[in-house]
Amino acid sequence: MNFDWQTAWDSVPQLLQGLLIALQATALGYVLALVLGLAFALARRSHQAWLRLPVAFFVEFVRSTPLLVQLFFLFFVLPTVGLELSPMWTGAIGLGVHYATYTSEVYRSGIDGVPAGQWEAATALSLPRRRTWTRIILPQAIPRVVPALGNYAISMFKDTPQLTVITVAEMLSVVKALGSQNFQYLELITMAGLLYLVAALLIAWPVRIAERRYRKENA
Amino acid sequence: MSGGLWLRLLDGLLVTLQLTGYGAVLGLLFAFAAGLARLSRHRVVRGIAFAYTEGFRGLPALVVLFWLVFALPGLGFQLNPLFAGVLALSLNIGAYGAEVVRGAVLSVPAGQIEAATALNFTRWQRMRRVVLPQAVVAMVPPFGNLLIELLKATALVSLVYLQDLTFQGQIVRAATGNTAMTFFGLLVGYGVIALILTILMRLVERRAAASLGRAVRPGLLSGRTS
């Protein structure tokens, strides 16, 4: 019934290893979410219905179903179609695709926020569509959504414990492995919780600074 | 697939809906308590609410759930599993909801508050009669998004042996051996529930907007806010 500090401290080095793997999965997944999200956002503004509609459907579908079930799906189904990926990559793809559906909405709001006059000016200068996007629209759309995009890095990190179901050796997996030896779940889960909290606050720090700076610039 | 397995899925669906429903009610309570507390005049009240929202926005819901189910017994408390699930989910969603409540209250124009003060309303009257009726309307769309997040998060309880839709899906998978079909079916199931919840929330949103005589967003599905 007492909290055993000794066990708690002794578990820290192994928990930190798990944390490192969780951060690695977050980094991989996040890069994927940033790139794929932009692709989704652009596809949803396409003039081609064959591209726009399926992407819209996919985004809405993935966004409204649990990441946990999506991870199971990827983990068990990808190998049956000949894609043998490591658990880490399966997890990063799961996180990345799931969060790309969120980041695509963020990009979309950023793109919608660019004044119509910018589009008209690009047309008046007869800039090609591609250059309009890369030189006029995106450079204005993306900076204003940086804080919102950053928030999803925190959310994604908080979803990494779910990777335990696909055998990624992140922190919750470490807790389960150590707990099966000493049964001191109270100490282990509490310690892991503290580490998650500290790591999440550290990730949140630059995001909050960016938020504040953005708010000041627009005040 | 035999009838017994379909019944299992139906049982699981009921548990998932229960978790979503109870979680939403309790989460709403946490959201209002913490959101309004963050605007309190008292430093201590503000501090506690700040610690709650920042804390639970930094803690993974799954870890909170594991703590309630596997760690708390170490301190001599054993929670009913369904209650532990509802508590973990609502603490998590409540922390996000608190930000929605706070933002919505702050978005009420200052003139409204000044007018209430000029009419000699007490703080409580001003909140209840002037600020909240307008703020609640602004809360409905983001709450709709949080409701879908809550629905998705209920799948986590299958990892602490609560027999929700995902848990029963695993049983069906083991019984039929058809992995791809089962998980795809589960995803479609969640997608359909989310669709129904989205439509319901849009109806609530319409009523709320109409109650203030505001224009209503067209369509029941388009333009979900992120």
Coordinates of C-alpha atoms in Angstrom, one line a residue, chain A:
Chain A
M1 CA 0.0 0.0 0.0
N2 CA 3.0 2.3 0.4
F3 CA 4.5 4.0 -2.5
D4 CA 7.9 2.5 -3.0
W5 CA 10.2 5.3 -4.2
Q6 CA 13.2 2.9 -4.7
T7 CA 11.3 0.9 -7.4
A8 CA 10.1 4.1 -9.0
W9 CA 13.6 5.6 -9.3
D10 CA 15.1 2.3 -10.4
S11 CA 12.7 2.1 -13.3
V12 CA 13.5 5.6 -14.7
P13 CA 16.4 4.6 -17.0
Q14 CA 14.3 2.0 -18.7
L15 CA 11.3 4.3 -18.9
L16 CA 13.4 7.0 -20.5
Q17 CA 14.5 4.5 -23.2
G18 CA 10.8 4.0 -23.8
L19 CA 10.2 7.7 -23.9
L20 CA 12.9 8.1 -26.5
I21 CA 11.2 5.5 -28.7
A22 CA 7.9 7.4 -28.2
L23 CA 9.5 10.6 -29.3
Q24 CA 11.0 8.9 -32.3
A25 CA 7.6 7.6 -33.4
T26 CA 6.2 11.1 -32.8
A27 CA 8.9 12.7 -35.0
L28 CA 8.4 10.3 -37.8
G29 CA 4.7 10.4 -37.6
Y30 CA 4.6 14.2 -37.4
V31 CA 6.7 14.7 -40.6
L32 CA 4.4 12.4 -42.4
A33 CA 1.3 14.2 -41.0
L34 CA 2.7 17.6 -42.1
V35 CA 3.5 16.5 -45.7
L36 CA 0.4 14.3 -46.2
G37 CA -1.9 16.9 -44.6
L38 CA -0.8 19.5 -47.1
A39 CA -1.3 17.0 -49.9
F40 CA -4.8 16.3 -48.6
A41 CA -5.6 20.0 -48.3
L42 CA -4.5 20.7 -51.8
A43 CA -6.4 17.6 -53.2
R44 CA -9.6 18.8 -51.5
R45 CA -9.3 22.1 -53.3
S46 CA -8.6 20.4 -56.7
H47 CA -10.9 21.1 -59.6
Q48 CA -10.9 17.4 -60.4
A49 CA -13.9 15.7 -58.7
W50 CA -12.2 12.2 -59.0
L51 CA -9.4 13.5 -56.8
R52 CA -11.4 15.8 -54.5
L53 CA -14.2 13.5 -53.5
P54 CA -12.3 10.3 -52.5
V55 CA -9.8 12.4 -50.5
A56 CA -12.6 14.2 -48.7
F57 CA -14.3 10.9 -47.9
F58 CA -11.0 9.3 -46.7
V59 CA -10.1 12.3 -44.5
E60 CA -13.6 12.4 -42.9
F61 CA -13.6 8.6 -42.4
V62 CA -10.1 8.4 -40.8
R63 CA -10.8 11.4 -38.7
S64 CA -13.9 9.9 -37.1
T65 CA -12.6 6.4 -36.3
P66 CA -10.3 5.4 -33.4
L67 CA -6.6 5.4 -34.0
L68 CA -6.4 2.2 -31.9
V69 CA -8.5 0.2 -34.4
Q70 CA -6.6 1.8 -37.3
L71 CA -3.3 0.6 -35.8
F72 CA -4.7 -2.9 -35.4
F73 CA -5.8 -2.7 -39.0
L74 CA -2.4 -1.6 -40.3
F75 CA -0.5 -4.1 -38.1
F76 CA -2.5 -7.1 -39.2
V77 CA -3.5 -6.3 -42.7
L78 CA -0.4 -4.7 -44.2
P79 CA 1.6 -7.9 -44.0
T80 CA -1.2 -9.8 -45.8
V81 CA -0.8 -7.6 -48.8
G82 CA 3.0 -8.1 -48.8
L83 CA 4.1 -5.0 -46.9
E84 CA 6.3 -6.2 -44.0
L85 CA 7.1 -3.1 -42.0
S86 CA 8.7 -2.9 -38.6
P87 CA 6.3 -2.0 -35.8
M88 CA 7.9 1.4 -35.5
W89 CA 7.2 2.2 -39.1
T90 CA 3.7 0.8 -38.9
G91 CA 3.1 3.0 -35.9
A92 CA 4.6 6.1 -37.5
I93 CA 2.4 5.5 -40.6
G94 CA -0.7 5.0 -38.4
L95 CA 0.0 8.2 -36.4
G96 CA 1.0 10.1 -39.5
V97 CA -2.1 9.3 -41.6
H98 CA -4.5 9.8 -38.7
Y99 CA -3.1 13.2 -37.9
A100 CA -2.7 14.2 -41.5
T101 CA -6.5 14.3 -41.5
Y102 CA -6.3 16.9 -38.8
T103 CA -3.4 18.9 -40.2
S104 CA -5.2 19.0 -43.6
E105 CA -8.1 20.9 -41.9
V106 CA -5.5 23.3 -40.4
Y107 CA -3.9 24.0 -43.8
R108 CA -7.3 24.4 -45.3
S109 CA -8.2 27.1 -42.8
G110 CA -4.9 28.8 -43.5
I111 CA -5.4 28.7 -47.2
D112 CA -9.0 30.1 -46.8
G113 CA -7.5 32.9 -44.7
V114 CA -5.5 34.3 -47.6
P115 CA -7.4 37.3 -49.0
A116 CA -9.1 36.8 -52.3
G117 CA -7.2 39.8 -53.7
Q118 CA -4.0 37.7 -53.6
W119 CA -5.5 35.2 -55.9
E120 CA -6.8 37.9 -58.2
A121 CA -3.4 39.6 -58.2
A122 CA -1.8 36.3 -59.2
T123 CA -4.3 35.9 -62.0
A124 CA -3.8 39.5 -63.1
L125 CA 0.0 38.8 -63.4
S126 CA -0.9 35.6 -65.2
L127 CA 1.2 33.5 -62.9
P128 CA 0.8 29.8 -63.6
R129 CA -1.3 27.9 -61.0
R130 CA 1.7 26.1 -59.6
R131 CA 3.7 29.3 -59.0
T132 CA 0.6 31.0 -57.5
W133 CA 0.5 28.2 -54.9
T134 CA 4.2 28.0 -54.1
R135 CA 5.0 31.8 -54.3
I136 CA 1.9 33.5 -53.2
I137 CA -0.7 31.4 -51.4
L138 CA 1.3 28.9 -49.3
P139 CA 3.9 31.4 -48.0
Q140 CA 1.1 33.4 -46.6
A141 CA -1.1 30.5 -45.5
I142 CA 1.4 28.4 -43.6
P143 CA 3.0 30.8 -41.1
R144 CA -0.3 31.7 -39.6
V145 CA -1.2 28.0 -38.9
V146 CA 2.1 27.1 -37.3
P147 CA 0.8 27.2 -33.7
A148 CA -2.3 25.1 -34.6
L149 CA 0.0 22.6 -36.4
G150 CA 2.3 22.5 -33.3
N151 CA -0.7 21.5 -31.1
Y152 CA -1.1 18.3 -33.1
A153 CA 2.5 17.4 -32.3
I154 CA 1.5 17.3 -28.6
S155 CA -1.7 15.3 -29.4
M156 CA 0.3 12.9 -31.4
F157 CA 2.9 12.4 -28.7
K158 CA 0.0 11.7 -26.3
D159 CA -1.3 8.9 -28.6
T160 CA 2.1 7.1 -28.6
P161 CA 1.1 4.8 -25.7
Q162 CA -1.4 3.2 -28.0
L163 CA 1.6 1.9 -30.1
T164 CA 2.0 -0.7 -27.3
V165 CA -0.7 -2.8 -29.0
I166 CA 1.5 -3.2 -32.1
T167 CA 4.6 -4.1 -30.0
V168 CA 6.5 -0.9 -30.3
A169 CA 8.8 -0.7 -27.2
E170 CA 7.6 2.7 -26.1
M171 CA 7.1 3.8 -22.5
L172 CA 3.8 2.0 -21.7
S173 CA 5.3 -1.2 -23.1
V174 CA 8.2 -0.8 -20.8
V175 CA 5.8 -0.3 -17.9
K176 CA 4.0 -3.5 -18.8
A177 CA 7.3 -5.5 -19.1
L178 CA 8.7 -4.3 -15.8
G179 CA 5.3 -4.7 -14.1
S180 CA 5.0 -8.3 -15.2
Q181 CA 8.2 -8.9 -13.2
N182 CA 7.7 -6.9 -10.0
F183 CA 3.9 -6.2 -10.1
Q184 CA 4.5 -2.6 -8.8
Y185 CA 2.2 -1.0 -11.2
L186 CA 1.4 1.9 -8.9
E187 CA 5.0 3.1 -8.9
L188 CA 5.6 2.3 -12.6
I189 CA 2.5 3.9 -14.1
T190 CA 2.8 7.0 -11.8
M191 CA 6.4 7.5 -12.8
A192 CA 5.6 7.0 -16.5
G193 CA 2.7 9.5 -16.2
L194 CA 5.1 12.1 -14.7
L195 CA 7.5 11.5 -17.6
Y196 CA 4.7 11.9 -20.2
L197 CA 3.6 15.1 -18.5
V198 CA 7.1 16.6 -18.5
A199 CA 7.8 15.6 -22.1
A200 CA 4.4 16.9 -23.2
L201 CA 5.0 20.2 -21.5
L202 CA 8.4 20.5 -23.1
I203 CA 6.9 19.9 -26.5
A204 CA 4.2 22.4 -25.7
W205 CA 6.6 25.2 -24.7
P206 CA 7.7 26.3 -28.2
V207 CA 4.2 25.9 -29.4
R208 CA 2.8 28.3 -26.7
I209 CA 5.6 30.8 -27.5
A210 CA 4.6 30.7 -31.2
E211 CA 0.9 31.1 -30.3
R212 CA 1.7 34.1 -28.1
R213 CA 3.9 35.7 -30.8
Y214 CA 1.2 35.2 -33.4
R215 CA -1.4 36.7 -31.2
K216 CA 0.7 39.8 -30.6
E217 CA 1.5 40.3 -34.3
N218 CA -2.2 40.2 -35.0
A219 CA -3.4 42.2 -32.1

